[in-house]
Coordinates of C-alpha atoms in Angstrom, one line a residue:
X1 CA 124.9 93.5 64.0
X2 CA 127.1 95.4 66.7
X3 CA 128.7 97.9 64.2
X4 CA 130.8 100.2 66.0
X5 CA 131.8 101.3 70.3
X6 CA 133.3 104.6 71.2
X7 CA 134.7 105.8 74.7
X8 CA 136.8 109.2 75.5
X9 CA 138.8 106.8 77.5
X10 CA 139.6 104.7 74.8
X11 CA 143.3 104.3 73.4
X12 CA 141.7 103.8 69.6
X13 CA 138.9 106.2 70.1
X14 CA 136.4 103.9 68.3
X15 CA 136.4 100.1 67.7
X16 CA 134.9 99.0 64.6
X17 CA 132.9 95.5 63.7
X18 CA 132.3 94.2 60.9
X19 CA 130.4 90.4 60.3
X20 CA 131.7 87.3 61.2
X21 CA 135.3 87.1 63.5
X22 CA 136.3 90.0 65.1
X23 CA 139.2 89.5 67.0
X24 CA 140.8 91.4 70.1
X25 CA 144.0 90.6 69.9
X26 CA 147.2 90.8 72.2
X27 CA 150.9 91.0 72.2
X28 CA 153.3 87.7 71.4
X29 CA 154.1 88.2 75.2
X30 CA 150.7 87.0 76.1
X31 CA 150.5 89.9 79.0
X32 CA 147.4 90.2 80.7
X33 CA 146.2 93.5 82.2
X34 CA 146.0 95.5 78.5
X35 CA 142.6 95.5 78.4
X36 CA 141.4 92.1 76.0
X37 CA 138.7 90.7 78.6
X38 CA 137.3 94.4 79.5
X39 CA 136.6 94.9 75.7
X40 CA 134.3 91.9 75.4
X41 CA 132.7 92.8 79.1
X42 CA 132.3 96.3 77.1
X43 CA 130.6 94.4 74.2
X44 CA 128.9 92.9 76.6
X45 CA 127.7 95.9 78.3
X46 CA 125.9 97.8 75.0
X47 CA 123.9 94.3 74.5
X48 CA 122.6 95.2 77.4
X49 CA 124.7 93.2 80.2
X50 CA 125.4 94.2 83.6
X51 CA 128.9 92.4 84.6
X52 CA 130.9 95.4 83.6
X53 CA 129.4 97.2 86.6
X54 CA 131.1 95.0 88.8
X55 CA 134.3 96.6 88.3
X56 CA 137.0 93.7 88.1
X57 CA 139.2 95.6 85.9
X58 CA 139.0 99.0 87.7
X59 CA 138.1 101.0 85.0
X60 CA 135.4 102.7 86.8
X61 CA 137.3 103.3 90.3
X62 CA 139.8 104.7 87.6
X63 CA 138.2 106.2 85.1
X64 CA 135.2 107.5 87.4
X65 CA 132.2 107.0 85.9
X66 CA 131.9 107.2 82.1
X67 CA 129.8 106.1 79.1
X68 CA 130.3 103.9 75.8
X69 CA 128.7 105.2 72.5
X70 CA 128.1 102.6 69.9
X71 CA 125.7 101.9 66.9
X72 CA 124.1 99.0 65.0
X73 CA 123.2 98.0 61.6
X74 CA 120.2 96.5 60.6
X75 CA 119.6 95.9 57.0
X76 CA 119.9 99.9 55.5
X77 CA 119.2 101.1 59.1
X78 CA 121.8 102.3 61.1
X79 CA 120.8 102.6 65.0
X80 CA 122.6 104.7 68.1
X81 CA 123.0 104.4 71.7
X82 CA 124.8 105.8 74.8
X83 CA 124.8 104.2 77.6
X84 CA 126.9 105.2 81.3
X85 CA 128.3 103.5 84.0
X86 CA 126.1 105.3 86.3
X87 CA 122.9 104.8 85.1
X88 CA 123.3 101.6 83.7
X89 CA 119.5 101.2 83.8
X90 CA 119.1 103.9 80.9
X91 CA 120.1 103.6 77.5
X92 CA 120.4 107.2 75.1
X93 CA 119.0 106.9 71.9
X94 CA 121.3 109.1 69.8
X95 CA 121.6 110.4 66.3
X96 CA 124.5 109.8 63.8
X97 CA 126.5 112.3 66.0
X98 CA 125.6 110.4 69.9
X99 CA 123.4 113.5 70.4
X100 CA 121.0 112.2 72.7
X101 CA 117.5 112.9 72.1
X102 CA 115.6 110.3 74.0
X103 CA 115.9 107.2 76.5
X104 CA 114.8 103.7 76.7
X105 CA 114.7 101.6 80.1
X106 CA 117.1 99.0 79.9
X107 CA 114.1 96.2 80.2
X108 CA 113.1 98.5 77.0
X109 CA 116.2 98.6 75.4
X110 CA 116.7 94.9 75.8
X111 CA 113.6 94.0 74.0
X112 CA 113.9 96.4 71.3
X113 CA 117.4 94.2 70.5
X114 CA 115.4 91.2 70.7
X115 CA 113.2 92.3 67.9
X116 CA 115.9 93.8 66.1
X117 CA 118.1 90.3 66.1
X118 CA 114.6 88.8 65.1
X119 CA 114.0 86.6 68.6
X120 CA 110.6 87.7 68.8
X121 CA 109.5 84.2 68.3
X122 CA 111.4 82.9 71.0
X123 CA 110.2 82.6 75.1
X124 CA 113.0 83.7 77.1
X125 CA 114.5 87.4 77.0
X126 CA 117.6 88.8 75.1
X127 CA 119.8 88.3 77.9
X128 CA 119.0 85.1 78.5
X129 CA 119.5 83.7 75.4
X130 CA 122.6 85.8 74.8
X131 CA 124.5 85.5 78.4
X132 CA 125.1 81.2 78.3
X133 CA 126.8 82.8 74.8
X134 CA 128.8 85.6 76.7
X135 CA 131.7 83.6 77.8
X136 CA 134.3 86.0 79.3
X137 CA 136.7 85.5 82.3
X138 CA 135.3 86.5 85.7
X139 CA 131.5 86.7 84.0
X140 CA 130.6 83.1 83.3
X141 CA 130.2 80.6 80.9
X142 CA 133.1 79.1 81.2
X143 CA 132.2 75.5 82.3
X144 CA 133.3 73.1 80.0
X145 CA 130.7 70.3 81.2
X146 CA 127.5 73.2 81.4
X147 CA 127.7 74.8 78.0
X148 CA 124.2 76.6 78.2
X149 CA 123.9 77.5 81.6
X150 CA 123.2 81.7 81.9
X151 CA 124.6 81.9 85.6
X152 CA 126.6 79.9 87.9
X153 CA 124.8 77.6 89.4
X154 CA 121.4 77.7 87.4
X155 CA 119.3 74.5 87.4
X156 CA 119.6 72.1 84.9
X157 CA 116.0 72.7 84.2
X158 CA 116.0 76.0 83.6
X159 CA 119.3 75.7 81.1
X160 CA 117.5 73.4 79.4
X161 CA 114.0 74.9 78.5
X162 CA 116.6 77.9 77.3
X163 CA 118.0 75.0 74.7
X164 CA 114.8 73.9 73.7
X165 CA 113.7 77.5 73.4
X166 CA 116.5 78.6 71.0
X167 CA 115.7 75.6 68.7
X168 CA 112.4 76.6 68.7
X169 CA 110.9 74.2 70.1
X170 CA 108.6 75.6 72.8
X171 CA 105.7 75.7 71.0
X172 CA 105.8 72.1 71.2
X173 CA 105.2 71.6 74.8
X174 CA 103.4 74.8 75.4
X175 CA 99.4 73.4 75.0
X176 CA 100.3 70.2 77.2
X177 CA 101.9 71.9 79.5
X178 CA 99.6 74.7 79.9
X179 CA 96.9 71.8 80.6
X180 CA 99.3 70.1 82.9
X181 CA 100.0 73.5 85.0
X182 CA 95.8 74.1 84.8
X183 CA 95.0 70.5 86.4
X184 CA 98.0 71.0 89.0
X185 CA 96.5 73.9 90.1
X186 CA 93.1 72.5 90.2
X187 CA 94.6 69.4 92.4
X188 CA 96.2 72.2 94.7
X189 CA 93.1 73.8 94.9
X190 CA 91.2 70.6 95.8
X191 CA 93.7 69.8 98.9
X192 CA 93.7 72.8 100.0
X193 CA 90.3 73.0 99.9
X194 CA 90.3 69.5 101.7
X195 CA 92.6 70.7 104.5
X196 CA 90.5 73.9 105.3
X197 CA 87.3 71.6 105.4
X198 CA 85.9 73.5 102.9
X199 CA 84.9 70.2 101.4
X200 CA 85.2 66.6 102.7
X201 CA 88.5 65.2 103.1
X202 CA 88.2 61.3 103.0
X203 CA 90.5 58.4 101.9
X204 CA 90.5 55.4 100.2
X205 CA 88.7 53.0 103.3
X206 CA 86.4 56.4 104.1
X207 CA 85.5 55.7 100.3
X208 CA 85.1 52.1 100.7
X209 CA 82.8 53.0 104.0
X210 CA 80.6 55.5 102.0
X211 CA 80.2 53.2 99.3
X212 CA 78.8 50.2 102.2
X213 CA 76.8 53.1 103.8
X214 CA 74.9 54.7 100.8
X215 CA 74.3 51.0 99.8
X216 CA 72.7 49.5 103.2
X217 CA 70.7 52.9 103.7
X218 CA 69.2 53.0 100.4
X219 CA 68.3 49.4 101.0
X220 CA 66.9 50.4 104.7
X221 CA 64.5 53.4 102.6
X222 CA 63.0 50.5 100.7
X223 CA 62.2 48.3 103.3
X224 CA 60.2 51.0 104.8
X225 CA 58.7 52.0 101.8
X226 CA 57.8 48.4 101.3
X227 CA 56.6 48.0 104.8
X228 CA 53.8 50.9 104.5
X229 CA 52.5 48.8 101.4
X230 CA 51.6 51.6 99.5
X231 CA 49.6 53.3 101.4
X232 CA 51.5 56.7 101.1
X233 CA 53.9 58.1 99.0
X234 CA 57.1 57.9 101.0
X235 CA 59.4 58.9 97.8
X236 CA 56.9 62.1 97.0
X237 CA 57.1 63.0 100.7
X238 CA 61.0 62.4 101.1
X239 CA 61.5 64.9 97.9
X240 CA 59.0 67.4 98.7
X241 CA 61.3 70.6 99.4
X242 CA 59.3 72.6 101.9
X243 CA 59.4 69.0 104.1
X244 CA 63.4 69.3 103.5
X245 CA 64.1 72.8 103.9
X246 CA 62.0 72.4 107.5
X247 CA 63.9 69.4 108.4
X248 CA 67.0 70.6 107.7
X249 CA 66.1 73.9 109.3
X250 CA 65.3 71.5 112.5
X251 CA 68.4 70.0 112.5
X252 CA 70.8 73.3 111.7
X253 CA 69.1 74.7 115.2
X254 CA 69.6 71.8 117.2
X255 CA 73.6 72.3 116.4
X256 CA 72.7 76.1 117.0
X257 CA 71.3 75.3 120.6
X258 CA 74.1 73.1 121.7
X259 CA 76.6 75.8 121.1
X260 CA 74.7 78.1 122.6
X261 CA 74.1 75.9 125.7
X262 CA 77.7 75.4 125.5
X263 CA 78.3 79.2 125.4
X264 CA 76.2 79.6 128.5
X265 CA 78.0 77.3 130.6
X266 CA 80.7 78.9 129.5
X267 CA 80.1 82.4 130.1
X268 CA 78.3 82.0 133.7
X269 CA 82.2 80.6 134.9
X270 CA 83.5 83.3 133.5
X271 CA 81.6 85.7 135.5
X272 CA 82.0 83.5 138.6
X273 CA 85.8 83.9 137.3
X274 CA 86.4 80.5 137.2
X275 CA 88.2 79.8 134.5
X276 CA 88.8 76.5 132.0
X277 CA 92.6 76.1 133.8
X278 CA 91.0 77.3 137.5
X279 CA 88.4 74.4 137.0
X280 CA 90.9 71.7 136.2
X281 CA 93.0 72.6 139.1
X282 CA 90.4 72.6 141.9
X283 CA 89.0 69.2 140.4
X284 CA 92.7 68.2 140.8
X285 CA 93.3 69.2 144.0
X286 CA 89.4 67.2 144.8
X287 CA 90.6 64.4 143.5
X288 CA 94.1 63.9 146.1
X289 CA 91.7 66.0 148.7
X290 CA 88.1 64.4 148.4
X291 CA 87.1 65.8 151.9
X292 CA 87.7 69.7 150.8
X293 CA 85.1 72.5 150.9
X294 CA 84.8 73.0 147.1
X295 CA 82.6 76.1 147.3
X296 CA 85.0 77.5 149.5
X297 CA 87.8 76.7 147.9
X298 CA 86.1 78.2 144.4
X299 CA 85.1 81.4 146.9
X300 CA 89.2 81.6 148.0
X301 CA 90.5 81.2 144.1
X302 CA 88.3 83.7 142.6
X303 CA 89.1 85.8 145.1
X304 CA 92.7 86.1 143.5
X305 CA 91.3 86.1 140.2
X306 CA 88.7 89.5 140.3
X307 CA 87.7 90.3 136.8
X308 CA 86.6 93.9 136.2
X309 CA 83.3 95.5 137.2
X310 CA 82.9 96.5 133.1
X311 CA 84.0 93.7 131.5
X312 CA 81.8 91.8 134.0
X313 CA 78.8 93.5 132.7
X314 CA 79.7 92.9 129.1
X315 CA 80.0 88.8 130.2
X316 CA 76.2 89.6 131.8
X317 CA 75.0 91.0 128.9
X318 CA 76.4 88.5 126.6
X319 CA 74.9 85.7 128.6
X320 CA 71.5 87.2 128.5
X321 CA 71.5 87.4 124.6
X322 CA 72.9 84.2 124.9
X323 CA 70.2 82.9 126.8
X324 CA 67.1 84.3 124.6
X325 CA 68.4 83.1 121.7
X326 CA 68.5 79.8 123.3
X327 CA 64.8 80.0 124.1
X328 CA 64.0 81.2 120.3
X329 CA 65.1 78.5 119.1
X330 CA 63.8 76.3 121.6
X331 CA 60.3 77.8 120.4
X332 CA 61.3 77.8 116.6
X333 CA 62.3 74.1 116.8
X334 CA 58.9 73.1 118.5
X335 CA 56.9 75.5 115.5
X336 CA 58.7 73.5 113.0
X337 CA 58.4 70.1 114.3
X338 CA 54.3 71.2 114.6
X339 CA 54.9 72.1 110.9
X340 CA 56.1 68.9 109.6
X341 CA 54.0 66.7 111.6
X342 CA 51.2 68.6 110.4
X343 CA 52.1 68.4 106.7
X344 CA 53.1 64.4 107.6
X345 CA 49.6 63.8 108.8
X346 CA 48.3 65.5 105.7
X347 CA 50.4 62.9 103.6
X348 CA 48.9 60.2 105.8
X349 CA 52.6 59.7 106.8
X350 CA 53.7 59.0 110.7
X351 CA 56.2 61.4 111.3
X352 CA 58.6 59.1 112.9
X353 CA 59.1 56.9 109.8
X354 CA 59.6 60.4 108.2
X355 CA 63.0 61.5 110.8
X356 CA 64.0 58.0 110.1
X357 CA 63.9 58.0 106.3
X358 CA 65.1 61.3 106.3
X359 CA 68.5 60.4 108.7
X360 CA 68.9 57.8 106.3
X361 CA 68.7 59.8 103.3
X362 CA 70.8 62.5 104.6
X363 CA 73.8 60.6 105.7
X364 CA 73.5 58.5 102.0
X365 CA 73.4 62.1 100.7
X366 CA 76.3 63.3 102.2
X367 CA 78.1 60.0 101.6
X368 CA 77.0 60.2 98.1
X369 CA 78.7 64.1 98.0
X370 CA 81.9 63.2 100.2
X371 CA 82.5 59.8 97.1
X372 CA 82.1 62.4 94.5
X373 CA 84.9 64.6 95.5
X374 CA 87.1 61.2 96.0
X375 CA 86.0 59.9 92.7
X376 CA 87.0 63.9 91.2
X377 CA 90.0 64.2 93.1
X378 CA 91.1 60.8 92.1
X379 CA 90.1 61.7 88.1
X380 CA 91.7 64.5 88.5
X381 CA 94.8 62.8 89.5
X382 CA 95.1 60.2 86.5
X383 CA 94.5 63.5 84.5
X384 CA 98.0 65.0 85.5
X385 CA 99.7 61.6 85.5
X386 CA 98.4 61.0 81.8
X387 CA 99.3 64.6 80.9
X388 CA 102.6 63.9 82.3
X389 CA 102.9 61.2 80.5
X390 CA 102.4 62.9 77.4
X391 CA 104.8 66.0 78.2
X392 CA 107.4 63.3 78.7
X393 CA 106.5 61.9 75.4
X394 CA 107.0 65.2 73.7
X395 CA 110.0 65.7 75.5
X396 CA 111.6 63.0 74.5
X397 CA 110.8 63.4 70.8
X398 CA 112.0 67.0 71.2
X399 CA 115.3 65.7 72.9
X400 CA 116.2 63.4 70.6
X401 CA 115.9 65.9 67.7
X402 CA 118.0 68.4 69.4
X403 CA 121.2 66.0 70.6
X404 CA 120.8 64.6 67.4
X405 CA 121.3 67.8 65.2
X406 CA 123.8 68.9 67.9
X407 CA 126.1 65.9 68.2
X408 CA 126.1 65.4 64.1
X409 CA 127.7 69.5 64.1
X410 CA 130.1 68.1 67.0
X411 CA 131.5 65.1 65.3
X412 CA 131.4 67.5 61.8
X413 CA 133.5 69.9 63.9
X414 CA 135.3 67.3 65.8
X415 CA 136.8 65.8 62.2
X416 CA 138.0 68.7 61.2
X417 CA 139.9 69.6 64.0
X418 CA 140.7 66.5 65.5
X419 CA 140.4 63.8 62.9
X420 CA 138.0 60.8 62.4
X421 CA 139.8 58.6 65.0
X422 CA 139.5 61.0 68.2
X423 CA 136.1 60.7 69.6
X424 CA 133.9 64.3 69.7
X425 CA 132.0 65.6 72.1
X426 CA 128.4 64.7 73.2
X427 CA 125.2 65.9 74.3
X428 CA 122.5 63.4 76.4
X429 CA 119.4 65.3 77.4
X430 CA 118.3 62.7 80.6
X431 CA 115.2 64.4 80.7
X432 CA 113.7 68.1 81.4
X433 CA 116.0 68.8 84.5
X434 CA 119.0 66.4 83.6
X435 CA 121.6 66.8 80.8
X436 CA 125.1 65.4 80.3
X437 CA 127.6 67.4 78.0
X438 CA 130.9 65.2 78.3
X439 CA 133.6 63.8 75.5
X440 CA 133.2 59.6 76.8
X441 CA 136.6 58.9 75.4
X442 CA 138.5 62.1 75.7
X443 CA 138.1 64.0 79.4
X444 CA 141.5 66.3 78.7
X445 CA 141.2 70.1 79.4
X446 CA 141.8 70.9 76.0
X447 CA 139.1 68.4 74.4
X448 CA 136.5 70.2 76.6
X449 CA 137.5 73.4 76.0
X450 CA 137.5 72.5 72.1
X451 CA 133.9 70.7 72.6
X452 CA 133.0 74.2 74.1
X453 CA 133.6 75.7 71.4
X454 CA 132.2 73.5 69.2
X455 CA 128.9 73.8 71.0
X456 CA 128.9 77.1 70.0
X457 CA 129.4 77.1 66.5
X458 CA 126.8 74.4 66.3
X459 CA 124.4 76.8 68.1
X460 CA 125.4 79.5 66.1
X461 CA 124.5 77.8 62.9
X462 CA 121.5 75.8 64.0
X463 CA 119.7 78.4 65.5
X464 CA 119.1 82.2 66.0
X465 CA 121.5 82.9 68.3
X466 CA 122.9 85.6 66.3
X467 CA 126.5 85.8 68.2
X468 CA 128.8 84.3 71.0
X469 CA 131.7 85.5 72.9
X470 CA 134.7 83.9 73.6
X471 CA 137.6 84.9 76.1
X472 CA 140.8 83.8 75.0
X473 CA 141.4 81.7 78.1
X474 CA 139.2 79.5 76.9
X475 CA 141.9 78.5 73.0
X476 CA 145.1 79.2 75.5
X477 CA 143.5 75.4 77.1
X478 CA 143.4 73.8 73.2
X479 CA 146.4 72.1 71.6
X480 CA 148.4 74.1 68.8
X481 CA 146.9 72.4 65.7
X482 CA 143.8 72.4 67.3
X483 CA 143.8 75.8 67.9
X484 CA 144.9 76.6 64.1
X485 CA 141.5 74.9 62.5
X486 CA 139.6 76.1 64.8
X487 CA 140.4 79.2 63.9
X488 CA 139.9 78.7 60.1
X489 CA 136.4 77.6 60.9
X490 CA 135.9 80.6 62.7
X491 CA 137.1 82.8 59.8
X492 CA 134.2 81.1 57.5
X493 CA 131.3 82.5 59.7
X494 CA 129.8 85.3 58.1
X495 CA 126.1 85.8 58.7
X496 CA 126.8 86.5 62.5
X497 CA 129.3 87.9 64.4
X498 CA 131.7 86.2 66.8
X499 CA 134.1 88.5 69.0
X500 CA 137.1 86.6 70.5
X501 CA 140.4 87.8 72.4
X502 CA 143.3 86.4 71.2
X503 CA 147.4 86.7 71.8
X504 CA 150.5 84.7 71.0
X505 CA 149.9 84.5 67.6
X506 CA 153.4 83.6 66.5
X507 CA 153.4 80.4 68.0
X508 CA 150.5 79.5 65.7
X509 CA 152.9 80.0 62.5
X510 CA 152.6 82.4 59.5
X511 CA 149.5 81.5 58.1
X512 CA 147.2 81.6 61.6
X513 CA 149.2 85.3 62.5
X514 CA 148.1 86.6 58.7
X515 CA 144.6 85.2 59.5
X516 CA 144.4 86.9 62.5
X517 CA 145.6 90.1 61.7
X518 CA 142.6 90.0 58.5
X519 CA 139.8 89.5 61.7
X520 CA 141.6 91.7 63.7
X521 CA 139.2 94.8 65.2
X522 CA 141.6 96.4 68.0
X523 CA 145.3 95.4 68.6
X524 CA 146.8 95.6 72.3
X525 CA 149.8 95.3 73.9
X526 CA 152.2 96.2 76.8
X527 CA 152.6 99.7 75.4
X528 CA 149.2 99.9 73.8
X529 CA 146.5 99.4 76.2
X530 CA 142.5 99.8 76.3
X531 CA 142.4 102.8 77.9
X532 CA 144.1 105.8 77.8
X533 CA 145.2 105.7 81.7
X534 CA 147.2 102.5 82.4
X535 CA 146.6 101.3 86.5
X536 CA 148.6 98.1 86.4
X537 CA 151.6 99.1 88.3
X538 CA 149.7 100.9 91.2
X539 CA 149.9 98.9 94.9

């Protein structure tokens, strides 16, 4: 627990904590300005928080920059820190006297008080279990309707994985959803694959296609294997791998010599300098013109479109290794060819029944490949939407559980404060991005404010979340009598520690202003501010 803070600047040179309530409190007059809300941003600030730094009271551009001391208790041990306004991302380790003797990062620091306030066990980090809990004017929290959101704004989603986090619960959903996020990426993987042509992209009626295609061509093999009656075997031949490797080979350099054919073309207009664009404009001007001197007109245009002596030579050059590597695989294509028609005749196959069987086989082969990754990506699909439904089921088991244990604490609370006949506050969990947190027959400020609260204490006792912190704008928007057993509820917590401003505590009556001054860690007032150096007055 948060045991003690010091600060030179401090009226009371050291605040002291003890378990349970411990309550800023402020003058009958209810003035603002004496320090109430900058003591729980200070609090704040040594469990690690950062809102401090933004400066809304002044105390830095005041003060100037400046450091809190404080300590903790743990069991027998007795821990101390410094930390200063101007390096905020470095926390002292100190001895009983704040002599520093060594640093932590503040990432550091921050996880040391996790394991200290035994949350080890727990996903999300310190502050983000601690700052939906942190619930001080001009920081947050303060939204009657979001009671477990850490920032303004923050998804539903993410406030609610926080939720099912502090109950413990993670551990739940973790092996599903780790399978869930594995096949997702997997499906990603596959699309994108899909979309880069890495491997075939087809659809349902391409599917439907294959199916027809690997069907009739299998049937086509037969009848051809039928129709040689035996006399060879076609099936040895079609499978024999030095046959395939050659055809295939055959095939891969016929695609090779078109684009190189291509690549010719294309290079001998370059060096003529006609280009793609200069081409389609003198075919264009043909076409309106049919009488015109094309050569001439080709002579006139490249005229105006001279390409340079060097680069020139490099187009030459380029279309002469074009041109011998067209003629190498002119000649490698005819060696193969002699090759299989020689190892055909040795089968006692014609080698034109061979092309044919093998076009047939290859397309049912690639058919047979493109229907495989359909029939995968399409598994892989009912995967994720039968993992999804699981997740959900787990969801809602783990939903149910928590509004359950939470509403019973809000209508327990509720009673007490309210009476059986007002209806409490309650929690729906719609689903892992959607919650509601309303009071269905009560929507006045003050019953949300109370249900606020009430949130908290049930969170407090539920689970480990070993504190809150409550500005005392959020009681000043709770009925009187309310306010009284809330209060008295309050005082009965003592495992944990709950720091609360507080003022006007005469209106509350006699008993409520001796129960305050028993929680009461640091009194303010007009005369009696935070900080030695009082600002209020100054334009």
């Amino acid at each position: 627990m948060l045991k003690e803070i010091q600060c030179i600047h401090f009226n009371h040179a050291k605040i002291s904590f003890h378990p349970g309530l411990n309550i800023i409190l402020g003058d009958d007059d209810a003035k603002n300005s004496i320090g109430k809300s900058t003591v729980l941003m200070v609090i704040d600030f040594v469990l690690g928080g950062r809102s401090l730094l933004k400066d809304d009271s002044g105390a830095i551009r005041e003060l100037g920059q400046h450091h809190y001391d404080f300590s903790f208790q743990f069991g027998q041990a007795s821990l101390y820190f410094s930390r200063a306004t101007d390096s905020p991302d470095i926390v002292h380790v100190c001895d009983n006297n704040y002599a520093r003797y060594s640093e932590l990062s503040l990432e550091d620091y921050r996880s040391e008080l996790k394991r200290l306030y035994e949350l080890d066990g727990l996903e999300g980090s310190f502050r983000s279990i601690l700052n939906p809990f942190s619930r001080i004017w001009r920081k947050g929290g303060l939204e009657p309707d979001q009671p477990f959101a850490a920032v303004a704004k923050e998804s539903s989603a993410a406030s609610i994985s926080r939720l099912i986090d502090l109950f413990e619960r993670s551990p739940d959903i973790a092996d599903e959803r780790a399978v869930l996020e594995e096949q997702k990426k997997r499906s990603t993987l596959v699309k994108n694959s899909m979309s880069a042509n890495i491997i075939p992209k087809i659809t349902r009626a391409r599917y439907a296609e294959n199916a027809k295609t690997i069907t009739e061509n299998l049937g086509q093999i037969d009848k051809l294997k039928q129709g040689l009656g035996g006399a060879i075997n076609l099936y040895e031949s079609l499978f024999d791998e030095d046959l395939q490797e050659k055809q295939q080979r055959k095939n891969k350099l016929h695609k090779q010599r078109t684009e190189l054919q291509n690549k010719i073309r294309r290079l001998e207009r370059q060096i003529a300098g006609i280009t793609p664009r200069l081409a389609a404009n003198i075919a264009l001007v043909a076409e309106f013109f049919p009488t015109v001197d094309m050569l001439r007109l080709e002579e006139v245009e490249t005229f105006h479109q001279k390409i340079g002596s060097i680069v020139k030579k490099e187009l030459k050059n380029e279309l002469d290794i074009a041109m011998t590597e067209v003629a190498a695989t002119a000649k490698e294509i005819a060696e193969i060819d002699f090759d299989i028609q020689v190892a055909l005749h040795d089968k006692g196959m014609p080698d034109d029944v061979f092309t044919r069987v093998f076009d047939l086989k290859e397309m049912t082969d690639r058919a047979v490949e493109e229907n495989k990754h359909f029939e995968q990506k399409i598994k892989l699909d009912e995967m994720i939407r039968f993992s999804k439904q699981r997740l959900e089921s787990i969801y809602i088991e783990i939903f149910l559980d928590i509004e359950n244990k939470i509403n019973q604490k809000l209508k327990a609370f509720n009673r007490v404060v309210y009476g059986p006949s007002r209806a409490s506050s309650q929690l729906r969990i719609k689903s892992a991005s959607s919650y509601q947190f309303t009071s269905p027959a009560d929507t006045g400020t003050g019953k949300s404010y109370a249900g606020l609260i009430g949130f908290d204490l049930a969170m407090i006792s539920l689970t480990k979340l070993p504190l809150f912190i409550h500005d005392s704008m959020i009681y000043k928007n709770v009925e009187v009598p309310a306010i009284r057993r809330i209060l008295r509820i309050l005082s009965a917590i003592n495992a944990k520690q709950v720091f609360l401003s507080f003022d006007e505590a005469k209106k509350y009556g006699p008993a409520v202003e001796k129960l305050l001054e028993k929680f009461t860690v640091l009194k303010l007032s007009h005369n009696d501010l935070l900080y030695t150096k009082d600002w209020r007055d100054q334009k």
